[in-house]
mmCIF file of C-alpha atoms in Angstrom:
data_model
loop_
_atom_site.group_PDB
_atom_site.id
_atom_site.type_symbol
_atom_site.label_atom_id
_atom_site.label_comp_id
_atom_site.label_asym_id
_atom_site.label_seq_id
_atom_site.Cartn_x
_atom_site.Cartn_y
_atom_site.Cartn_z
ATOM 1 C CA MET P 1 34.321 16.920 -41.193
ATOM 2 C CA ALA P 2 34.255 15.585 -37.648
ATOM 3 C CA THR P 3 32.432 17.762 -35.171
ATOM 4 C CA THR P 4 31.941 17.724 -31.458
ATOM 5 C CA ARG P 5 28.738 18.483 -29.619
ATOM 6 C CA GLY P 6 28.709 19.907 -26.166
ATOM 7 C CA SER P 7 30.200 23.384 -26.615
ATOM 8 C CA PRO P 8 28.942 25.890 -24.062
ATOM 9 C CA HIS P 9 28.653 28.373 -26.944
ATOM 10 C CA GLY P 10 26.170 26.139 -28.716
ATOM 11 C CA ALA P 11 28.620 25.949 -31.670
ATOM 12 C CA SER P 12 30.343 22.982 -33.286
ATOM 13 C CA LEU P 13 34.019 22.545 -32.500
ATOM 14 C CA GLU P 14 36.155 20.329 -34.647
ATOM 15 C CA LYS P 15 39.383 18.449 -34.006
ATOM 16 C CA ASP P 16 40.565 20.824 -31.262
ATOM 17 C CA TYR P 17 39.296 18.550 -28.518
ATOM 18 C CA GLY P 18 40.895 15.203 -27.989
ATOM 19 C CA HIS P 19 42.880 12.667 -29.958
ATOM 20 C CA ASN P 20 39.841 11.303 -31.767
ATOM 21 C CA GLY P 21 38.422 14.685 -32.692
ATOM 22 C CA THR P 22 35.723 14.603 -30.020
ATOM 23 C CA PHE P 23 35.185 16.278 -26.729
ATOM 24 C CA THR P 24 32.363 15.200 -24.410
ATOM 25 C CA PRO P 25 32.013 17.181 -21.207
ATOM 26 C CA ASN P 26 29.780 15.654 -18.561
ATOM 27 C CA TYR P 27 26.928 18.152 -18.820
ATOM 28 C CA ALA P 28 23.524 17.423 -17.440
ATOM 29 C CA ASP P 29 20.721 18.683 -15.393
ATOM 30 C CA THR P 30 20.886 17.601 -11.773
ATOM 31 C CA ASN P 31 17.124 17.132 -11.861
ATOM 32 C CA ARG P 32 17.721 14.264 -14.267
ATOM 33 C CA GLY P 33 20.443 12.693 -12.192
ATOM 34 C CA LEU P 34 23.362 13.599 -14.534
ATOM 35 C CA ASN P 35 26.725 15.115 -13.609
ATOM 36 C CA THR P 36 26.693 18.833 -14.369
ATOM 37 C CA THR P 37 30.289 19.606 -13.391
ATOM 38 C CA PRO P 38 32.674 20.177 -16.295
ATOM 39 C CA ARG P 39 36.002 18.462 -16.119
ATOM 40 C CA LEU P 40 38.282 21.352 -15.114
ATOM 41 C CA GLY P 41 41.821 21.650 -16.272
ATOM 42 C CA THR P 42 41.481 19.038 -18.982
ATOM 43 C CA TYR P 43 43.887 19.468 -21.856
ATOM 44 C CA ASN P 44 43.678 17.800 -25.206
ATOM 45 C CA GLN P 45 46.154 17.173 -27.963
ATOM 46 C CA ASP P 46 46.050 20.783 -29.213
ATOM 47 C CA HIS P 47 46.373 22.315 -25.739
ATOM 48 C CA SER P 48 42.745 23.346 -25.469
ATOM 49 C CA ALA P 49 41.571 24.037 -21.929
ATOM 50 C CA ILE P 50 38.492 24.555 -19.850
ATOM 51 C CA ASN P 51 38.711 27.400 -17.388
ATOM 52 C CA GLY P 52 37.276 27.549 -13.897
ATOM 53 C CA ASN P 53 33.955 28.858 -15.146
ATOM 54 C CA GLY P 54 33.345 25.939 -17.468
ATOM 55 C CA HIS P 55 34.269 27.825 -20.688
ATOM 56 C CA ILE P 56 36.169 26.205 -23.535
ATOM 57 C CA ASN P 57 39.111 27.802 -25.304
ATOM 58 C CA GLY P 58 40.578 26.550 -28.543
ATOM 59 C CA ASN P 59 44.383 26.968 -28.591
ATOM 60 C CA ALA P 60 44.124 29.699 -25.961
ATOM 61 C CA ALA P 61 43.742 30.177 -22.233
ATOM 62 C CA ALA P 62 40.717 31.827 -20.737
ATOM 63 C CA ASN P 63 41.066 34.604 -18.239
ATOM 64 C CA GLY P 64 39.512 34.591 -14.820
ATOM 65 C CA ASN P 65 36.580 36.808 -15.721
ATOM 66 C CA GLY P 66 34.686 34.239 -17.691
ATOM 67 C CA TYR P 67 35.749 35.645 -21.093
ATOM 68 C CA THR P 68 36.646 33.276 -23.853
ATOM 69 C CA LYS P 69 39.294 34.338 -26.325
ATOM 70 C CA GLU P 70 39.682 32.359 -29.514
ATOM 71 C CA ASN P 71 42.376 32.801 -32.111
ATOM 72 C CA ASP P 72 41.936 33.260 -35.833
ATOM 73 C CA HIS P 73 40.520 29.784 -36.392
ATOM 74 C CA THR P 74 37.121 31.276 -37.041
ATOM 75 C CA LYS P 75 35.794 28.892 -39.621
ATOM 76 C CA GLU P 76 37.543 25.943 -38.020
ATOM 77 C CA ASN P 77 35.569 26.482 -34.846
ATOM 78 C CA GLY P 78 32.285 26.852 -36.663
ATOM 79 C CA PHE P 79 31.892 30.634 -36.391
ATOM 80 C CA THR P 80 31.257 32.845 -39.399
ATOM 81 C CA ASN P 81 31.634 36.214 -37.750
ATOM 82 C CA PRO P 82 34.520 36.973 -35.382
ATOM 83 C CA SER P 83 32.358 39.450 -33.509
ATOM 84 C CA GLU P 84 30.103 36.602 -32.500
ATOM 85 C CA TYR P 85 32.754 35.007 -30.378
ATOM 86 C CA THR P 86 35.742 37.298 -29.815
ATOM 87 C CA ASN P 87 35.868 38.519 -26.192
ATOM 88 C CA ARG P 88 32.461 37.009 -25.769
ATOM 89 C CA LYS P 89 31.202 36.623 -22.232
ATOM 90 C CA THR P 90 29.277 33.477 -21.434
ATOM 91 C CA SER P 91 27.073 33.362 -18.364
ATOM 92 C CA PRO P 92 27.615 30.416 -15.999
ATOM 93 C CA SER P 93 23.906 29.590 -16.056
ATOM 94 C CA SER P 94 23.840 29.105 -19.799
ATOM 95 C CA SER P 95 27.090 27.159 -19.837
ATOM 96 C CA SER P 96 25.754 24.582 -17.407
ATOM 97 C CA ARG P 97 22.438 24.142 -19.145
ATOM 98 C CA TYR P 98 22.068 20.802 -20.913
ATOM 99 C CA HIS P 99 20.235 20.719 -24.248
ATOM 100 C CA LEU P 100 18.607 17.362 -25.013
ATOM 101 C CA GLY P 101 19.290 16.452 -28.625
ATOM 102 C CA LYS P 102 21.743 19.358 -29.073
ATOM 103 C CA ASP P 103 24.597 18.700 -26.702
ATOM 104 C CA GLU P 104 24.185 14.944 -27.133
ATOM 105 C CA PRO P 105 22.070 12.657 -29.329
ATOM 106 C CA SER P 106 18.577 12.192 -27.875
ATOM 107 C CA ASP P 107 18.659 8.404 -27.832
ATOM 108 C CA THR P 108 21.962 8.375 -25.955
ATOM 109 C CA THR P 109 20.688 10.825 -23.376
ATOM 110 C CA LEU P 110 17.413 9.007 -22.820
ATOM 111 C CA ASP P 111 19.326 5.822 -22.128
ATOM 112 C CA LYS P 112 21.046 7.608 -19.267
ATOM 113 C CA ILE P 113 17.906 9.016 -17.720
ATOM 114 C CA LYS P 114 16.066 6.709 -15.359
ATOM 115 C CA THR P 115 12.342 7.136 -15.671
ATOM 116 C CA SER P 116 9.439 5.967 -13.558
ATOM 117 C CA GLY P 117 7.579 4.498 -16.525
ATOM 118 C CA SER P 118 8.017 0.932 -15.298
ATOM 119 C CA ILE P 119 8.026 -0.737 -11.925
ATOM 120 C CA THR P 120 9.394 -4.008 -10.633
ATOM 121 C CA ILE P 121 7.257 -6.200 -8.416
ATOM 122 C CA SER P 122 8.413 -9.127 -6.351
ATOM 123 C CA PRO P 123 7.711 -12.702 -7.482
ATOM 124 C CA GLU P 124 5.486 -13.113 -4.412
ATOM 125 C CA LEU P 125 3.318 -10.127 -5.354
ATOM 126 C CA PHE P 126 3.131 -11.209 -8.992
ATOM 127 C CA GLU P 127 2.067 -14.705 -7.976
ATOM 128 C CA LYS P 128 -0.523 -13.264 -5.601
ATOM 129 C CA MET P 129 -1.993 -11.075 -8.340
ATOM 130 C CA TYR P 130 -1.939 -13.589 -11.204
ATOM 131 C CA LEU P 131 -2.037 -16.943 -9.328
ATOM 132 C CA SER P 132 0.943 -18.094 -11.354
ATOM 133 C CA PRO P 133 4.740 -17.920 -10.956
ATOM 134 C CA GLN P 134 6.233 -15.018 -12.859
ATOM 135 C CA THR P 135 7.428 -15.957 -16.326
ATOM 136 C CA PRO P 136 9.094 -13.723 -18.929
ATOM 137 C CA VAL P 137 6.796 -12.598 -21.738
ATOM 138 C CA LYS P 138 7.176 -10.195 -24.642
ATOM 139 C CA GLY P 139 5.311 -6.912 -24.753
ATOM 140 C CA ASP P 140 3.819 -4.698 -22.062
ATOM 141 C CA LEU P 141 0.219 -5.920 -22.016
ATOM 142 C CA ARG P 142 0.421 -6.551 -18.274
ATOM 143 C CA LYS P 143 1.139 -2.836 -17.821
ATOM 144 C CA THR P 144 -1.449 -1.754 -20.381
ATOM 145 C CA PHE P 145 -4.515 -3.705 -19.220
ATOM 146 C CA GLY P 146 -5.996 -4.518 -15.850
ATOM 147 C CA ASN P 147 -5.516 -7.794 -14.017
ATOM 148 C CA PRO P 148 -8.277 -10.224 -15.117
ATOM 149 C CA THR P 149 -7.666 -12.750 -12.325
ATOM 150 C CA PRO P 150 -10.099 -11.272 -9.739
ATOM 151 C CA LEU P 151 -12.874 -11.361 -12.352
ATOM 152 C CA ALA P 152 -12.493 -15.129 -12.706
ATOM 153 C CA LEU P 153 -12.348 -15.587 -8.958
ATOM 154 C CA ILE P 154 -15.559 -13.691 -8.307
ATOM 155 C CA GLY P 155 -17.357 -15.654 -11.019
ATOM 156 C CA PHE P 156 -16.154 -18.899 -9.456
ATOM 157 C CA LEU P 157 -17.052 -17.841 -5.923
ATOM 158 C CA LEU P 158 -20.531 -16.555 -6.732
ATOM 159 C CA SER P 159 -21.289 -19.880 -8.414
ATOM 160 C CA LEU P 160 -19.765 -22.374 -5.995
ATOM 161 C CA SER P 161 -20.697 -20.571 -2.770
ATOM 162 C CA PRO P 162 -24.487 -21.003 -3.169
ATOM 163 C CA LEU P 163 -24.046 -24.466 -4.692
ATOM 164 C CA ALA P 164 -22.064 -25.623 -1.668
ATOM 165 C CA CYS P 165 -24.836 -24.431 0.656
ATOM 166 C CA ILE P 166 -27.471 -26.125 -1.545
ATOM 167 C CA LEU P 167 -25.592 -29.435 -1.552
ATOM 168 C CA MET P 168 -25.453 -29.366 2.255
ATOM 169 C CA GLY P 169 -29.212 -28.712 2.351
ATOM 170 C CA TRP P 170 -28.998 -25.601 4.493
ATOM 171 C CA ARG P 171 -32.403 -24.105 5.399
ATOM 172 C CA GLY P 172 -34.310 -26.553 3.235
ATOM 173 C CA SER P 173 -32.341 -26.022 0.005
ATOM 174 C CA GLY P 174 -31.784 -28.842 -2.484
ATOM 175 C CA GLY P 175 -32.433 -29.986 -6.025
ATOM 176 C CA SER P 176 -28.754 -30.307 -7.007
ATOM 177 C CA GLY P 177 -28.534 -26.530 -7.502
ATOM 178 C CA ALA P 178 -31.045 -26.316 -10.348
ATOM 179 C CA SER P 179 -32.389 -23.062 -8.891
ATOM 180 C CA ASP P 180 -29.133 -21.228 -9.770
ATOM 181 C CA VAL P 181 -28.744 -22.248 -13.408
ATOM 182 C CA GLY P 182 -28.509 -18.609 -14.500
ATOM 183 C CA VAL P 183 -25.724 -17.982 -11.991
ATOM 184 C CA TYR P 184 -23.715 -20.946 -13.261
ATOM 185 C CA ILE P 185 -23.993 -19.841 -16.888
ATOM 186 C CA TYR P 186 -23.583 -16.080 -16.646
ATOM 187 C CA MET P 187 -21.417 -15.674 -13.544
ATOM 188 C CA GLY P 188 -19.353 -18.846 -13.454
ATOM 189 C CA GLY P 189 -19.270 -19.711 -17.130
ATOM 190 C CA MET P 190 -19.042 -16.360 -18.855
ATOM 191 C CA LEU P 191 -16.872 -14.490 -16.353
ATOM 192 C CA MET P 192 -14.349 -17.297 -15.942
ATOM 193 C CA THR P 193 -14.102 -17.917 -19.680
ATOM 194 C CA LEU P 194 -13.685 -14.216 -20.437
ATOM 195 C CA SER P 195 -11.028 -13.863 -17.763
ATOM 196 C CA GLY P 196 -9.220 -16.943 -19.043
ATOM 197 C CA ILE P 197 -9.043 -15.487 -22.549
ATOM 198 C CA LEU P 198 -7.595 -12.260 -21.149
ATOM 199 C CA GLU P 199 -5.017 -14.258 -19.195
ATOM 200 C CA PHE P 200 -4.030 -15.852 -22.488
ATOM 201 C CA PHE P 201 -3.266 -12.476 -24.063
ATOM 202 C CA ILE P 202 -1.043 -11.335 -21.193
ATOM 203 C CA GLY P 203 0.915 -14.596 -21.244
ATOM 204 C CA ASN P 204 -0.325 -16.379 -18.098
ATOM 205 C CA THR P 205 -0.736 -19.954 -19.275
ATOM 206 C CA PHE P 206 -1.739 -21.652 -16.033
ATOM 207 C CA PRO P 207 -4.547 -19.214 -15.090
ATOM 208 C CA PHE P 208 -5.689 -19.224 -18.724
ATOM 209 C CA VAL P 209 -6.170 -23.002 -18.736
ATOM 210 C CA VAL P 210 -7.672 -23.156 -15.232
ATOM 211 C CA PHE P 211 -10.192 -20.369 -15.742
ATOM 212 C CA CYS P 212 -11.329 -21.492 -19.188
ATOM 213 C CA SER P 213 -11.718 -25.123 -18.116
ATOM 214 C CA PHE P 214 -13.757 -24.236 -15.051
ATOM 215 C CA GLY P 215 -15.718 -21.719 -17.071
ATOM 216 C CA GLY P 216 -16.569 -24.576 -19.403
ATOM 217 C CA PHE P 217 -17.598 -26.693 -16.423
ATOM 218 C CA TRP P 218 -20.067 -24.106 -15.194
ATOM 219 C CA LEU P 219 -21.521 -23.696 -18.676
ATOM 220 C CA ALA P 220 -21.896 -27.465 -19.034
ATOM 221 C CA PHE P 221 -23.349 -27.903 -15.543
ATOM 222 C CA GLY P 222 -25.840 -25.072 -16.033
ATOM 223 C CA THR P 223 -27.005 -26.204 -19.447
ATOM 224 C CA THR P 224 -27.367 -29.810 -18.241
ATOM 225 C CA LEU P 225 -29.873 -28.618 -15.658
ATOM 226 C CA THR P 226 -31.718 -26.455 -18.226
ATOM 227 C CA PRO P 227 -34.796 -28.168 -19.722
ATOM 228 C CA LEU P 228 -34.228 -26.463 -23.069
ATOM 229 C CA TYR P 229 -31.167 -28.620 -23.741
ATOM 230 C CA ASN P 230 -33.058 -31.836 -22.900
ATOM 231 C CA ALA P 231 -29.983 -33.391 -21.284
ATOM 232 C CA TYR P 232 -31.976 -35.302 -18.655
ATOM 233 C CA GLY P 233 -35.264 -35.207 -20.571
ATOM 234 C CA ALA P 234 -33.817 -37.672 -23.063
ATOM 235 C CA PHE P 235 -33.690 -40.284 -20.269
ATOM 236 C CA SER P 236 -37.245 -39.714 -19.082
ATOM 237 C CA PRO P 237 -39.631 -42.659 -19.594
ATOM 238 C CA ASP P 238 -42.398 -40.119 -20.109
ATOM 239 C CA PRO P 239 -41.720 -37.565 -22.862
ATOM 240 C CA SER P 240 -44.314 -35.258 -21.371
ATOM 241 C CA ASN P 241 -42.396 -35.195 -18.070
ATOM 242 C CA PRO P 242 -38.708 -34.401 -18.800
ATOM 243 C CA ALA P 243 -37.917 -33.944 -15.068
ATOM 244 C CA ALA P 244 -38.408 -37.671 -14.556
ATOM 245 C CA GLY P 245 -35.078 -38.148 -16.335
ATOM 246 C CA LEU P 246 -33.240 -36.759 -13.298
ATOM 247 C CA LYS P 247 -34.175 -39.939 -11.447
ATOM 248 C CA SER P 248 -33.119 -42.210 -14.269
ATOM 249 C CA ASP P 249 -30.400 -44.668 -13.291
ATOM 250 C CA THR P 250 -28.826 -44.345 -16.712
ATOM 251 C CA PHE P 251 -28.677 -40.556 -16.539
ATOM 252 C CA ASN P 252 -27.121 -40.547 -13.053
ATOM 253 C CA ALA P 253 -24.552 -43.206 -13.918
ATOM 254 C CA SER P 254 -23.615 -41.345 -17.100
ATOM 255 C CA PHE P 255 -23.423 -37.898 -15.484
ATOM 256 C CA ALA P 256 -21.213 -39.302 -12.715
ATOM 257 C CA TYR P 257 -18.349 -39.790 -15.141
ATOM 258 C CA PHE P 258 -18.272 -36.067 -15.858
ATOM 259 C CA MET P 259 -17.650 -35.458 -12.150
ATOM 260 C CA VAL P 260 -15.003 -38.182 -12.001
ATOM 261 C CA PHE P 261 -12.925 -36.633 -14.756
ATOM 262 C CA MET P 262 -13.420 -33.151 -13.371
ATOM 263 C CA GLY P 263 -11.807 -34.580 -10.252
ATOM 264 C CA LEU P 264 -8.942 -35.914 -12.348
ATOM 265 C CA MET P 265 -8.463 -32.462 -13.870
ATOM 266 C CA SER P 266 -8.439 -30.936 -10.384
ATOM 267 C CA ALA P 267 -5.754 -33.447 -9.356
ATOM 268 C CA VAL P 268 -3.544 -32.248 -12.212
ATOM 269 C CA TYR P 269 -4.113 -28.644 -11.162
ATOM 270 C CA LEU P 270 -3.325 -29.587 -7.573
ATOM 271 C CA VAL P 271 0.109 -30.852 -8.584
ATOM 272 C CA CYS P 272 0.739 -27.691 -10.608
ATOM 273 C CA ALA P 273 -0.442 -25.514 -7.727
ATOM 274 C CA LEU P 274 2.474 -26.733 -5.604
ATOM 275 C CA ARG P 275 4.494 -23.979 -7.301
ATOM 276 C CA THR P 276 1.960 -21.261 -6.503
ATOM 277 C CA ASN P 277 0.627 -20.769 -2.966
ATOM 278 C CA VAL P 278 -1.003 -22.565 -0.047
ATOM 279 C CA ILE P 279 -4.460 -21.091 -0.741
ATOM 280 C CA PHE P 280 -4.466 -22.377 -4.310
ATOM 281 C CA VAL P 281 -3.430 -25.822 -3.062
ATOM 282 C CA ILE P 282 -6.332 -25.845 -0.608
ATOM 283 C CA ILE P 283 -8.764 -24.822 -3.337
ATOM 284 C CA PHE P 284 -7.746 -27.605 -5.725
ATOM 285 C CA LEU P 285 -7.499 -30.214 -2.981
ATOM 286 C CA THR P 286 -11.032 -29.510 -1.809
ATOM 287 C CA LEU P 287 -12.268 -29.369 -5.409
ATOM 288 C CA LEU P 288 -10.740 -32.799 -5.996
ATOM 289 C CA LEU P 289 -12.706 -34.115 -3.008
ATOM 290 C CA LEU P 290 -15.824 -32.232 -4.103
ATOM 291 C CA PHE P 291 -15.912 -33.853 -7.550
ATOM 292 C CA GLY P 292 -15.052 -37.217 -6.058
ATOM 293 C CA PHE P 293 -17.995 -37.045 -3.667
ATOM 294 C CA LEU P 294 -20.317 -35.768 -6.412
ATOM 295 C CA GLY P 295 -19.280 -38.639 -8.655
ATOM 296 C CA GLY P 296 -20.049 -41.036 -5.815
ATOM 297 C CA THR P 297 -23.393 -39.309 -5.282
ATOM 298 C CA TYR P 298 -24.550 -39.908 -8.856
ATOM 299 C CA PHE P 299 -23.244 -43.469 -8.869
ATOM 300 C CA GLN P 300 -25.132 -44.275 -5.680
ATOM 301 C CA LEU P 301 -28.285 -42.689 -7.057
ATOM 302 C CA ALA P 302 -27.916 -44.959 -10.085
ATOM 303 C CA ASN P 303 -27.578 -47.928 -7.722
ATOM 304 C CA GLY P 304 -30.715 -46.891 -5.848
ATOM 305 C CA ASN P 305 -28.815 -46.213 -2.607
ATOM 306 C CA THR P 306 -30.417 -42.855 -1.906
ATOM 307 C CA ALA P 307 -29.400 -42.576 1.772
ATOM 308 C CA LEU P 308 -25.672 -42.951 1.019
ATOM 309 C CA ALA P 309 -26.030 -40.645 -1.963
ATOM 310 C CA MET P 310 -27.421 -37.898 0.268
ATOM 311 C CA LYS P 311 -24.505 -38.252 2.689
ATOM 312 C CA LEU P 312 -22.006 -38.037 -0.132
ATOM 313 C CA GLU P 313 -23.786 -34.960 -1.429
ATOM 314 C CA VAL P 314 -23.488 -33.247 1.956
ATOM 315 C CA ALA P 315 -19.783 -34.164 2.067
ATOM 316 C CA ALA P 316 -19.355 -32.660 -1.390
ATOM 317 C CA GLY P 317 -21.053 -29.474 -0.229
ATOM 318 C CA ALA P 318 -18.757 -29.280 2.819
ATOM 319 C CA CYS P 319 -15.657 -29.608 0.630
ATOM 320 C CA GLY P 320 -17.021 -26.939 -1.675
ATOM 321 C CA PHE P 321 -17.620 -24.648 1.290
ATOM 322 C CA VAL P 322 -13.993 -24.982 2.426
ATOM 323 C CA SER P 323 -12.905 -24.284 -1.142
ATOM 324 C CA VAL P 324 -14.874 -21.044 -1.358
ATOM 325 C CA LEU P 325 -13.602 -19.897 2.035
ATOM 326 C CA ALA P 326 -10.071 -20.153 0.643
ATOM 327 C CA GLY P 327 -11.253 -18.515 -2.560
ATOM 328 C CA TRP P 328 -12.748 -15.531 -0.760
ATOM 329 C CA TRP P 329 -9.459 -15.133 1.131
ATOM 330 C CA ILE P 330 -7.330 -14.979 -2.004
ATOM 331 C CA PHE P 331 -9.888 -12.714 -3.686
ATOM 332 C CA LEU P 332 -9.543 -10.263 -0.789
ATOM 333 C CA ALA P 333 -5.754 -10.475 -1.051
ATOM 334 C CA GLN P 334 -5.880 -9.650 -4.747
ATOM 335 C CA MET P 335 -8.203 -6.688 -4.328
ATOM 336 C CA LEU P 336 -6.033 -5.234 -1.551
ATOM 337 C CA ALA P 337 -2.968 -5.568 -3.787
ATOM 338 C CA ALA P 338 -4.813 -4.050 -6.751
ATOM 339 C CA LEU P 339 -5.742 -0.946 -4.729
ATOM 340 C CA ASP P 340 -2.236 -0.635 -3.231
ATOM 341 C CA PHE P 341 -3.322 -0.945 0.395
ATOM 342 C CA PRO P 342 -0.533 -0.309 2.922
ATOM 343 C CA PHE P 343 -0.939 -3.841 4.260
ATOM 344 C CA GLU P 344 -1.431 -7.265 2.725
ATOM 345 C CA ILE P 345 -2.724 -10.625 3.877
ATOM 346 C CA PRO P 346 -0.582 -13.738 3.414
ATOM 347 C CA ILE P 347 -1.449 -16.470 0.950
ATOM 348 C CA GLY P 348 1.515 -18.746 1.664
ATOM 349 C CA ASP P 349 3.818 -18.356 -1.329
ATOM 350 C CA MET P 350 5.243 -21.725 -2.415
ATOM 351 C CA SER P 351 7.025 -20.764 -5.638
ATOM 352 C CA HIS P 352 10.417 -21.062 -3.943
ATOM 353 C CA ILE P 353 9.870 -24.584 -2.585
ATOM 354 C CA ILE P 354 10.061 -26.341 -5.947
ATOM 355 C CA PRO P 355 12.806 -24.695 -8.064
ATOM 356 C CA SER P 356 11.844 -23.765 -11.591
ATOM 357 C CA ALA P 357 13.383 -25.588 -14.551
ATOM 358 C CA SER P 358 14.616 -22.302 -16.031
ATOM 359 C CA GLY P 359 16.289 -21.436 -12.728
ATOM 360 C CA LYS P 360 18.111 -24.756 -12.652
ATOM 361 C CA LEU P 361 19.219 -24.292 -16.251
ATOM 362 C CA LYS P 362 20.525 -20.829 -15.479
ATOM 363 C CA LYS P 363 22.549 -22.113 -12.524
ATOM 364 C CA SER P 364 23.994 -24.952 -14.578
ATOM 365 C CA GLU P 365 25.066 -22.479 -17.260
ATOM 366 C CA GLU P 366 26.751 -20.330 -14.615
ATOM 367 C CA TYR P 367 28.652 -23.326 -13.297
ATOM 368 C CA THR P 368 29.669 -24.284 -16.814
ATOM 369 C CA VAL P 369 31.068 -20.814 -17.526
#
């Protein structure tokens, strides 16, 4: 038996409303943005009508007092006792009240109701927060968990900032940064690696690769300078004096290649950063120069040209200092965005300069259609 939901009486009406046996008045609660006005004067196949008060009559006309008179189709209209409906007066307040799941299926109603459970952010804001152009991913992990990007940035900055000052020899510092081994391992290495893994789970491939690779660099750099790992001690001519290995030509020439290929990795990231923002481009450009100068420093130490090696080391420190200045800027921008400040600082969005491959494909499909 076909029934129709939506009766102001809360009862089921069958076949009397419409050609297809259904009648769907536009009831709703104005608080939920739905139309609460019944369609007045609407007649169906069997001459049913809705009066001016929003009441429904089957095969009968309603009077002007809000009374609803039905005929003898008691069981047809879903009533078991004529006294329950004959000359029954329905209040306007109850007739306009919308019952979720009663007047209409719950899933249909929920589709009509706009909720505030999700928000849309601009591509510029997304790129500022995640340092990567926005890409579609499955799931809602980005809404469930916090943004891990600032964690990686602070680990990077607290490692490179003192190292840059040490490489420039400010206030008598030196020793290739061996004094901050713990910072490199636990701040740079652990925080960047942890953040990179979290970026992986929320679907941000570029930050995931960048953070994990630089986290690995800080772990490798810190452990190389740790005597326990005997990285330079193996090159010492005196086993009782492992520190002598730091001056070994073989050690310096070998360690230089690590810096060279870190520079190559930074060059790849620099190309990729052209689709992110100006600050990211500055960071990778200066990191490319930093690793290039450090590679030259170790090569010149291996050649015995200490004076040139010291100049290259200062140049590397200067490039690192510019890199961290840009890093502190983008870190501030991310924290302001995370706390929903009423203002923001620019980072020079570049995602629109080089069109995405998916965007080109979408346009080509539109032209084809």
